[in-house]
mmCIF file of N, CA and C in Angstrom:
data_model
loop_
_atom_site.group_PDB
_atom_site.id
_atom_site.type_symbol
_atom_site.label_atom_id
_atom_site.label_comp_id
_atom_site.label_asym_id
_atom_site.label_seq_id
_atom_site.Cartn_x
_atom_site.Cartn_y
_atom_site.Cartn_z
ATOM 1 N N UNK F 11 47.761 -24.489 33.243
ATOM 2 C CA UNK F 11 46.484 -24.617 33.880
ATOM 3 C C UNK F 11 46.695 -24.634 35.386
ATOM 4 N N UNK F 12 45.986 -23.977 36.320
ATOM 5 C CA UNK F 12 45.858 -23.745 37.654
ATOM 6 C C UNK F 12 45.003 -24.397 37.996
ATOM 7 N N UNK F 13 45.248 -25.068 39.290
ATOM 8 C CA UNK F 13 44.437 -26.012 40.046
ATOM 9 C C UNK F 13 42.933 -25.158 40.435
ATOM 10 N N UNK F 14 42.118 -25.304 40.996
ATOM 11 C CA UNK F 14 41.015 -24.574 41.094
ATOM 12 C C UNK F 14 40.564 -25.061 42.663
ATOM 13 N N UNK F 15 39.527 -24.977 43.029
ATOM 14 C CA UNK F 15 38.835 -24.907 44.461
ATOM 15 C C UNK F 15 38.613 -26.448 44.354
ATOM 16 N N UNK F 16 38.020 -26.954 45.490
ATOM 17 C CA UNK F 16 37.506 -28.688 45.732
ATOM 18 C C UNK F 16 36.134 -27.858 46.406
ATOM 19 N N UNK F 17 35.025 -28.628 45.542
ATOM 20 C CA UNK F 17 33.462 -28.638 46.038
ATOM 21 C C UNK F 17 33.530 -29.589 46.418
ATOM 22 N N UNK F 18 32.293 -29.480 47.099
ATOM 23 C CA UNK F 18 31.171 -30.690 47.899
ATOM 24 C C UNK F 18 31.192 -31.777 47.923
ATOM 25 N N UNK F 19 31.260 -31.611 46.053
ATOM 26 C CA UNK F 19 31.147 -33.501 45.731
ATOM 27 C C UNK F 19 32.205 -33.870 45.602
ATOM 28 N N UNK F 20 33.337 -33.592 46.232
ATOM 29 C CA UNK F 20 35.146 -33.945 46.021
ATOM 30 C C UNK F 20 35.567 -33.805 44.755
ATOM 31 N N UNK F 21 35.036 -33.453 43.973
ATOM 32 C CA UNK F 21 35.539 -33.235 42.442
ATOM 33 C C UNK F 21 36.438 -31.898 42.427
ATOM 34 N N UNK F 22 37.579 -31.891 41.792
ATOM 35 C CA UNK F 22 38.729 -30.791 41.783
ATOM 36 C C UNK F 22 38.066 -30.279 40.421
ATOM 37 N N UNK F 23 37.636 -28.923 40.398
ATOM 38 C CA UNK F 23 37.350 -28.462 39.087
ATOM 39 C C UNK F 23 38.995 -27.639 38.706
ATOM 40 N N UNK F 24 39.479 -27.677 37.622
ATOM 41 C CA UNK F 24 40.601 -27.018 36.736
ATOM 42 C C UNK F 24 40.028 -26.094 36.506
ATOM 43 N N UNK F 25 40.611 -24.590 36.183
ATOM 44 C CA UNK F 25 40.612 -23.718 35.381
ATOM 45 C C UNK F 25 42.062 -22.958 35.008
ATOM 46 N N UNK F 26 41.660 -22.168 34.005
ATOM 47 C CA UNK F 26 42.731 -21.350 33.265
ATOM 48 C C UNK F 26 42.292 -20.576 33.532
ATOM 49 N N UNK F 27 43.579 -19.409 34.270
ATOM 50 C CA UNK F 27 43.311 -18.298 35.114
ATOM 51 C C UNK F 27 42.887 -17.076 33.750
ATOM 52 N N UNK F 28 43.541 -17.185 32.444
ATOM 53 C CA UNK F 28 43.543 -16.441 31.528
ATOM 54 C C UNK F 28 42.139 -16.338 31.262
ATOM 55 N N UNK F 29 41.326 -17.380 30.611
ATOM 56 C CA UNK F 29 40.658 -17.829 30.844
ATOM 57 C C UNK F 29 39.068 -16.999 31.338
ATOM 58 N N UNK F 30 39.293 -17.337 32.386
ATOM 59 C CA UNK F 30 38.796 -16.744 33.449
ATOM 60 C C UNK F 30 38.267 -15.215 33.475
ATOM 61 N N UNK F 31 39.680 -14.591 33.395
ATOM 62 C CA UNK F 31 39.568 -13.267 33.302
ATOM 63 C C UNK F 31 39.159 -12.569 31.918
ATOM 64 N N UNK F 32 39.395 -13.282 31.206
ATOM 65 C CA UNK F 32 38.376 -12.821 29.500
ATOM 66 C C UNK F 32 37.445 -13.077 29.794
ATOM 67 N N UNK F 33 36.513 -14.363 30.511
ATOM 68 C CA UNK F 33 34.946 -14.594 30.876
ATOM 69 C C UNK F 33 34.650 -13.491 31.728
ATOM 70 N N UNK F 34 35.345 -12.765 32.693
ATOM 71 C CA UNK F 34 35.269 -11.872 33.548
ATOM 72 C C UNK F 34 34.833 -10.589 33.010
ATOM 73 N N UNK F 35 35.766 -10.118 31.969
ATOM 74 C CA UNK F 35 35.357 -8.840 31.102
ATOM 75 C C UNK F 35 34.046 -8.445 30.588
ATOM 76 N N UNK F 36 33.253 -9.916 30.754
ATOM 77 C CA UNK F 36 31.899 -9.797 29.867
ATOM 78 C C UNK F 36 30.749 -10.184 30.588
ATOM 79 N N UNK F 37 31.203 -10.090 31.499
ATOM 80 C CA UNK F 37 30.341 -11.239 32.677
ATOM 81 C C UNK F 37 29.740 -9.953 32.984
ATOM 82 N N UNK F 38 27.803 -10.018 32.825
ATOM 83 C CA UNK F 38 27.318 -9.184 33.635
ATOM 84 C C UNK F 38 27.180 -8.769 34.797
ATOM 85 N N UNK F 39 27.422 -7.321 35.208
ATOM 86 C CA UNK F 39 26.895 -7.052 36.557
ATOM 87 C C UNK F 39 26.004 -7.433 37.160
ATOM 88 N N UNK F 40 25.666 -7.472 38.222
ATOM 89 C CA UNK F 40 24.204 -8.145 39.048
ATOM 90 C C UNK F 40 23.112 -7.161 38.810
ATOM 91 N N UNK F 41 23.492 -5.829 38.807
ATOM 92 C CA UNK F 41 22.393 -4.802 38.386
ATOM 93 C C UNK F 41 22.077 -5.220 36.936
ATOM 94 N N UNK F 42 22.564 -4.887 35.957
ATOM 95 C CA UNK F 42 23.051 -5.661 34.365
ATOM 96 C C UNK F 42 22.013 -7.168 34.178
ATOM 97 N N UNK F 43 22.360 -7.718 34.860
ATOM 98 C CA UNK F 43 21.765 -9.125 35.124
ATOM 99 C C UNK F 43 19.939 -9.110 35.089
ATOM 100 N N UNK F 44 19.792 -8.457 36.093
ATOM 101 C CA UNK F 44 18.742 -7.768 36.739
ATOM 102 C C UNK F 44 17.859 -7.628 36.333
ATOM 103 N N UNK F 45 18.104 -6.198 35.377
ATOM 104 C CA UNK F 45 17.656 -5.368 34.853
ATOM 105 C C UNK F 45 17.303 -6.087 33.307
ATOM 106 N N UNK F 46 18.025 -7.113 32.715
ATOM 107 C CA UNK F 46 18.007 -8.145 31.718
ATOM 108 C C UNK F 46 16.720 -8.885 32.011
ATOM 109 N N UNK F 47 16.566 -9.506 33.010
ATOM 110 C CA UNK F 47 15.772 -10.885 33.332
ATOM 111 C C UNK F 47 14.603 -10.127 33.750
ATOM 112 N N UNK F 48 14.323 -8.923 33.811
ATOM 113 C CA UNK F 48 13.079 -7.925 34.122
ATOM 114 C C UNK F 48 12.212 -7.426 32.675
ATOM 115 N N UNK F 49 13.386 -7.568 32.068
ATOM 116 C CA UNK F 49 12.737 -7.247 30.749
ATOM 117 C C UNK F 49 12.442 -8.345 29.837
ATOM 118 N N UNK F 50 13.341 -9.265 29.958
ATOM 119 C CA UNK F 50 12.780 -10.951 29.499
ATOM 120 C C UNK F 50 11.347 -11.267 30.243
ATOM 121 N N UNK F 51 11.371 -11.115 31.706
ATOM 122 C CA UNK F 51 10.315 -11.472 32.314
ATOM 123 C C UNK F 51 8.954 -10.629 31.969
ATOM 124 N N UNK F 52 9.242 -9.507 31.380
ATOM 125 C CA UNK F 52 8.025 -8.618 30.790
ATOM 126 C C UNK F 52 7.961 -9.448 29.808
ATOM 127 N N UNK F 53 8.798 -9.556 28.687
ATOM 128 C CA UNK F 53 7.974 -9.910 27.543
ATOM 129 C C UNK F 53 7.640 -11.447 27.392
ATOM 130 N N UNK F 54 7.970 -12.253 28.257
ATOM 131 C CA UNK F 54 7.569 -14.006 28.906
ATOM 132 C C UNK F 54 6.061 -13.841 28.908
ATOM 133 N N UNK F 55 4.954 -12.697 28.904
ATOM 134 C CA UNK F 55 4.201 -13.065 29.432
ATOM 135 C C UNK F 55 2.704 -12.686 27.979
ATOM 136 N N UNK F 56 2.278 -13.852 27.366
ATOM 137 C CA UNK F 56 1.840 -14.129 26.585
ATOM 138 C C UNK F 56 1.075 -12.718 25.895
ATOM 139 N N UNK F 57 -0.016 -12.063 26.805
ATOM 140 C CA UNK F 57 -0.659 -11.010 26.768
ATOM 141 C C UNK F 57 0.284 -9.490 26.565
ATOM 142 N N UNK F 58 1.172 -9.668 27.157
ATOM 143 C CA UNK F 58 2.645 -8.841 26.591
ATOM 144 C C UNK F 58 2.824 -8.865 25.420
ATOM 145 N N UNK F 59 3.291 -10.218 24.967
ATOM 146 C CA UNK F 59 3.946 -10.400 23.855
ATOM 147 C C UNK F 59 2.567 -9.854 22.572
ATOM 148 N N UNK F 60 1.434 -10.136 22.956
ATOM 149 C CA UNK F 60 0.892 -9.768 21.708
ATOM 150 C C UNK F 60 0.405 -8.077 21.715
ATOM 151 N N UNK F 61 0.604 -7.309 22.767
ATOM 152 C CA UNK F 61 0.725 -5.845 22.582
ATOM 153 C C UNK F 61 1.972 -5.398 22.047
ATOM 154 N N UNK F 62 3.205 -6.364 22.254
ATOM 155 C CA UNK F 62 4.319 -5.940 21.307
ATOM 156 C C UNK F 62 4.123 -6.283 19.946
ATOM 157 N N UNK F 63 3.421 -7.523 19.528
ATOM 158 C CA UNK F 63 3.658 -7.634 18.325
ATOM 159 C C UNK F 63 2.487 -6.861 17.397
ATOM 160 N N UNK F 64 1.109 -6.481 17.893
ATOM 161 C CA UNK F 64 0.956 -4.875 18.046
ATOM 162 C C UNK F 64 1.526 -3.831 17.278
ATOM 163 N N UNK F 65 2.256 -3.085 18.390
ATOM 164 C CA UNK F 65 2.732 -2.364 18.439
ATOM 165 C C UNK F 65 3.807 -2.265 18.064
ATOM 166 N N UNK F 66 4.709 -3.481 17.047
ATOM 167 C CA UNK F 66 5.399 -3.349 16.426
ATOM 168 C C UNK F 66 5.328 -2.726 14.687
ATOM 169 N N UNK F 67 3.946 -2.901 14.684
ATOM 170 C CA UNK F 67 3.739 -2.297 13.125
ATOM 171 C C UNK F 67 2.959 -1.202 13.023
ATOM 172 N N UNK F 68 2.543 -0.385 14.390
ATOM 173 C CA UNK F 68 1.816 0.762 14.345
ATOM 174 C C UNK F 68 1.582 1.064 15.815
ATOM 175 N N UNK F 69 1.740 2.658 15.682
ATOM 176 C CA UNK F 69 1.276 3.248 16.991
ATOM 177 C C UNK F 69 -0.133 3.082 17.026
ATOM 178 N N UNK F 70 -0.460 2.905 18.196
ATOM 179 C CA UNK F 70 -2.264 2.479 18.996
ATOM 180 C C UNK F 70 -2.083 3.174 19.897
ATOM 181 N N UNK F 71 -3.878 3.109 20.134
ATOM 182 C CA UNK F 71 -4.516 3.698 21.423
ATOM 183 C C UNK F 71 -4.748 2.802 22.202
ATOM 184 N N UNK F 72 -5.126 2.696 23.631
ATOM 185 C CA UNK F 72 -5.416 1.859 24.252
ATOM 186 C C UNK F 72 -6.368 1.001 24.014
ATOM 187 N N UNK F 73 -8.024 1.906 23.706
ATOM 188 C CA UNK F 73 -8.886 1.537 23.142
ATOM 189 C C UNK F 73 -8.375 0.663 21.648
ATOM 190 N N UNK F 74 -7.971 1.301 20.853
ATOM 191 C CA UNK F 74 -7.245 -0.036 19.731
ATOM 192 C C UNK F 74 -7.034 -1.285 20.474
ATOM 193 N N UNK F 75 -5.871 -1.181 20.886
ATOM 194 C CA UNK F 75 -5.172 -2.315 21.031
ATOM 195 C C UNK F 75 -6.249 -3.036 22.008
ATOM 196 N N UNK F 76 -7.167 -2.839 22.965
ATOM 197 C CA UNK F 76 -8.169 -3.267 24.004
ATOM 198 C C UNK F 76 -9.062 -4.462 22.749
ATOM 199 N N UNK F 77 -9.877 -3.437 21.914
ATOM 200 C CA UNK F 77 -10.323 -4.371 20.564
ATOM 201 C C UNK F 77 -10.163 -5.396 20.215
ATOM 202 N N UNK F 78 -8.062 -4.636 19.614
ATOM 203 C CA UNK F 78 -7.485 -6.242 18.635
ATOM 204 C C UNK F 78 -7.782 -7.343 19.949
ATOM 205 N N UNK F 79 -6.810 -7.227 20.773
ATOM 206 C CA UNK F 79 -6.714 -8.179 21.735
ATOM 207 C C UNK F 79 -7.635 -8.816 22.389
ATOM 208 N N UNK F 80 -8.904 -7.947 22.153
ATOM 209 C CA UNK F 80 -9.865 -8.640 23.106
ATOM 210 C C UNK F 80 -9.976 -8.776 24.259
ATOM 211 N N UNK F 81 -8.892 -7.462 25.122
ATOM 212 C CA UNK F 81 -8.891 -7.436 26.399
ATOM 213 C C UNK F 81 -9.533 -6.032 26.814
ATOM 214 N N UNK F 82 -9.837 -6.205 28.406
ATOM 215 C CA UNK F 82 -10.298 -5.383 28.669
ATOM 216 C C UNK F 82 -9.614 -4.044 28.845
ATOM 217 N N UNK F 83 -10.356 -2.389 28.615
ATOM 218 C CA UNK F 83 -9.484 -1.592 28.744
ATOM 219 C C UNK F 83 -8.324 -1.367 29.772
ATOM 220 N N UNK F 84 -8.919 -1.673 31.337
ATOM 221 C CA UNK F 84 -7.863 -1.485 32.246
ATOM 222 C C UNK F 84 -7.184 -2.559 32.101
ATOM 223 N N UNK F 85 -6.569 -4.305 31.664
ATOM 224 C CA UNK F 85 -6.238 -4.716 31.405
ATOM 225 C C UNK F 85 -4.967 -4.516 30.522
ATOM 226 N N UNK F 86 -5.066 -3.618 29.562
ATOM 227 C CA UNK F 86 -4.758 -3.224 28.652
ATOM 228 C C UNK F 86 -3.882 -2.385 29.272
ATOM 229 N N UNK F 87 -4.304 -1.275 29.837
ATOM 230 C CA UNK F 87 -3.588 -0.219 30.844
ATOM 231 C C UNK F 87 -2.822 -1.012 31.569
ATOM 232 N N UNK F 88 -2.657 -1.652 32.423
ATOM 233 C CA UNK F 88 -2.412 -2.253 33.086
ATOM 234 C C UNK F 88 -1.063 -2.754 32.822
ATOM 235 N N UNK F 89 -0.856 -3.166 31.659
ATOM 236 C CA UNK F 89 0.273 -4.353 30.739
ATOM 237 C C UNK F 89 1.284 -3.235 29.988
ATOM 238 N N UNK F 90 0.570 -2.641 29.796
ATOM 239 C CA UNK F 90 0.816 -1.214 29.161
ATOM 240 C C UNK F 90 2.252 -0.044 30.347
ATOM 241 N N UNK F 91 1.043 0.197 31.487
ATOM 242 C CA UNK F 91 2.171 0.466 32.643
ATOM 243 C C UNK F 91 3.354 -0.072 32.980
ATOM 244 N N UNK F 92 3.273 -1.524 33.030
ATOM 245 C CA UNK F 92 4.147 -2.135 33.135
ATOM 246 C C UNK F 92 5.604 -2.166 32.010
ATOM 247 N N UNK F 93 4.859 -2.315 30.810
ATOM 248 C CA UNK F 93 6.060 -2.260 29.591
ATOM 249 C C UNK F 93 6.533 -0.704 29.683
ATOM 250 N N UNK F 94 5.612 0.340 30.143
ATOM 251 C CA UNK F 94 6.331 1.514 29.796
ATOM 252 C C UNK F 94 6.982 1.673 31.101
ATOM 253 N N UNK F 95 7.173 1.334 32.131
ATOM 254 C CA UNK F 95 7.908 1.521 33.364
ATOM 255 C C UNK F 95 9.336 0.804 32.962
ATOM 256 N N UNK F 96 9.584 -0.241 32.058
ATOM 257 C CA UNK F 96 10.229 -0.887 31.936
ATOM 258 C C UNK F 96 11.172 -0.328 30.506
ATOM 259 N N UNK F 97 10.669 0.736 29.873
ATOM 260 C CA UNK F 97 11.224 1.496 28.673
ATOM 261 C C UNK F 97 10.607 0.503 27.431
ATOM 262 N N UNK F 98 10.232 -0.280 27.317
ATOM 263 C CA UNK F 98 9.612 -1.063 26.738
ATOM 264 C C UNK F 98 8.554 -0.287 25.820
ATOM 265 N N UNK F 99 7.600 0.039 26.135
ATOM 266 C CA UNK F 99 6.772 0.707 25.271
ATOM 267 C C UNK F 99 7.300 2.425 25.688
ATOM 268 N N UNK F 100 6.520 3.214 24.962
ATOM 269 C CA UNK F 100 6.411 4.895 25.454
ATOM 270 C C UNK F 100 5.121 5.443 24.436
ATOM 271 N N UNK F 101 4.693 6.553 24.904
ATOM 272 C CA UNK F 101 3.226 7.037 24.959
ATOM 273 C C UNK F 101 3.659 8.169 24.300
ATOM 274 N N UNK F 102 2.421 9.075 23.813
ATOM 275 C CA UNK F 102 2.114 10.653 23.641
ATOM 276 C C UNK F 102 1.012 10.638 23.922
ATOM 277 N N UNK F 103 0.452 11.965 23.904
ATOM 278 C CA UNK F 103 -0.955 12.352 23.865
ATOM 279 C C UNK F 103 -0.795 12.897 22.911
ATOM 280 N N UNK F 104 -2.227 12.910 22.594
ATOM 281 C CA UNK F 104 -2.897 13.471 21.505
ATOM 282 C C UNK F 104 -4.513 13.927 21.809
ATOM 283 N N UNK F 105 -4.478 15.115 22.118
ATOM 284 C CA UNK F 105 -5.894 15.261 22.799
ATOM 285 C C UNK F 105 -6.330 14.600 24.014
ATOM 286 N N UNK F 106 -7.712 13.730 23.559
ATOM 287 C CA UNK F 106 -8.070 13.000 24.788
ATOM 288 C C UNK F 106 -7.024 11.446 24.461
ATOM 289 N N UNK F 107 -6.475 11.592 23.664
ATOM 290 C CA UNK F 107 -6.185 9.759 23.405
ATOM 291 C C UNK F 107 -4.631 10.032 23.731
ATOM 292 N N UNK F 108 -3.725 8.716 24.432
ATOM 293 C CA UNK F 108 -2.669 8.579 24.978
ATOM 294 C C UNK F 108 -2.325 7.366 23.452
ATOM 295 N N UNK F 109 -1.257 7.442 23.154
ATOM 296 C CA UNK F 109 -1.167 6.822 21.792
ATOM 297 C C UNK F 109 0.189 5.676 22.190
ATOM 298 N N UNK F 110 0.259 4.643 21.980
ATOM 299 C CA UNK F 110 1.564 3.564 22.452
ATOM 300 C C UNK F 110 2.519 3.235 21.088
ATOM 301 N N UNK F 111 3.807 2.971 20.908
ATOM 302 C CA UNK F 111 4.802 2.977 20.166
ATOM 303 C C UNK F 111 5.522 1.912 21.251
ATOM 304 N N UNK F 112 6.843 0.878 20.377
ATOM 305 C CA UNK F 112 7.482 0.372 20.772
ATOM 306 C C UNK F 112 8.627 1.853 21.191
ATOM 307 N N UNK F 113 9.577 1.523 22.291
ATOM 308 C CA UNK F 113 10.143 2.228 22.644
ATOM 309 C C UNK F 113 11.171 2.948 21.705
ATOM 310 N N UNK F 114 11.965 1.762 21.039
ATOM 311 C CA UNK F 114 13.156 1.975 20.647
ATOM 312 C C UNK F 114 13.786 0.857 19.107
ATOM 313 N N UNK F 115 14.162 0.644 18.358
ATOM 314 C CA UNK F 115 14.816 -0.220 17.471
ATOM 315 C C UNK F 115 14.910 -1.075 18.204
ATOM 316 N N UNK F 116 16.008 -1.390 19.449
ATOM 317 C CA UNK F 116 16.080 -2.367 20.010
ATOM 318 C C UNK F 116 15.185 -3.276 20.334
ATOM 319 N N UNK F 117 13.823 -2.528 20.800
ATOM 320 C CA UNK F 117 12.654 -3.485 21.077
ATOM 321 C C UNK F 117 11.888 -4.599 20.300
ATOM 322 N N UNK F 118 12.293 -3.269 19.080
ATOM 323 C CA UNK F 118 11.928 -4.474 17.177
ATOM 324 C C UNK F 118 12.285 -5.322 17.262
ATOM 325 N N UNK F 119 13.788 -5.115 17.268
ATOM 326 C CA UNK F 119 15.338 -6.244 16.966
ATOM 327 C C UNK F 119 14.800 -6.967 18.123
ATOM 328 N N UNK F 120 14.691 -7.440 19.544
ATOM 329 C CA UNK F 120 14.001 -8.325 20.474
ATOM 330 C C UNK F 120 13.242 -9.089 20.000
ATOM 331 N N UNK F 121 11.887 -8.091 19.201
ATOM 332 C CA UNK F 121 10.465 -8.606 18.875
ATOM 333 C C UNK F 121 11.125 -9.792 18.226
ATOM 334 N N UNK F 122 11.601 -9.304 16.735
ATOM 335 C CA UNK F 122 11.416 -9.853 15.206
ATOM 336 C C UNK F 122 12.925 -11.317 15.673
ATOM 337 N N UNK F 123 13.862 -11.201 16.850
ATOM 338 C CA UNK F 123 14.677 -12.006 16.921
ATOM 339 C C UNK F 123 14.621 -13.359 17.174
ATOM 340 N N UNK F 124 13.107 -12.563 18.232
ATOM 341 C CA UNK F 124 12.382 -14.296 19.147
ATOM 342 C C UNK F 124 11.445 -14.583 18.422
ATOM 343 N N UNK F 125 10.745 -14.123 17.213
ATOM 344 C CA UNK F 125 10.408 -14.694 16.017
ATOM 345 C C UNK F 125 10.561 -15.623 15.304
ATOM 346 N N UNK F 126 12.517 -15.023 14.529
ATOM 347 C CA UNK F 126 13.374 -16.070 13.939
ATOM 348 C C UNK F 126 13.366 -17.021 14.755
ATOM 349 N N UNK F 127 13.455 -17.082 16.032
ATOM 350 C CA UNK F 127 14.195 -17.686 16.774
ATOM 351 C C UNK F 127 13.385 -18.977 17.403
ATOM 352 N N UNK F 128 11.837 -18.705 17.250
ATOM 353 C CA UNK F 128 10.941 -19.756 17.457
ATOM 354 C C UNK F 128 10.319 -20.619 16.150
ATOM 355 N N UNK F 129 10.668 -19.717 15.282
ATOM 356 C CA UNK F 129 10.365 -20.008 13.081
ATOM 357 C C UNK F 129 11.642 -20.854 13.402
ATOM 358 N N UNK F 130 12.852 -20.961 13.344
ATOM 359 C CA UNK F 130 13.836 -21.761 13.089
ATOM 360 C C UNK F 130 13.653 -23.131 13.599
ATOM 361 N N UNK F 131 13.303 -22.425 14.996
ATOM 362 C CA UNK F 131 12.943 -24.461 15.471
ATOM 363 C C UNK F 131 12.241 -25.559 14.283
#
């Protein structure tokens, strides 16, 4: 074990240099980081979360999803822009109607994880 730096509060923290460098291998980039806590921070936000859970069991229209939710259309748009700027949701057209889909599997696996993950508590 290698001695380590002295902080503030005079406390000598220890580390293992080995250690260290295995935490290192996995340790996100700051872009990585980033780009993580942008997409947590999209789906943190209540009115989000229920256009994903939505749009986890069927493609919608804006007008749909405006309905279920009970929000207003540009509202809707609005939340919408945001998740699809973020790869989060993605669109087609279809005529006059723009149609919304979760992006990707991954987005499911997110949805259905923080599910388990609030059911377990």
């Amino acid at each position: 074990m290698n001695a380590g730096r002295s902080y503030a509060n005079s406390d000598v923290i220890h580390h293992d240099t080995e250690r260290l460098e295995q935490v290192a291998a996995y340790l996100l980039s700051h872009e990585a980081a980033q780009n993580l806590a942008e997409t947590f921070k999209a789906l943190a936000d209540p009115n989000r979360a229920r256009l994903i859970s939505a749009l986890a069991h069927m493609e919608l229209c804006v007008g749909e999803l405006a309905e279920a939710l009970e929000m207003s259309l540009s509202a809707v748009s609005h939340q919408l822009r945001l998740l699809r700027d973020l790869r989060i949701v993605k669109s087609r057209r279809e005529g006059r109607h723009v149609y919304y889909s979760l992006d990707d599997e991954h987005i499911v696996t997110i949805y259905k994880c923080g599910l388990e993950h609030i059911d377990h508590a």
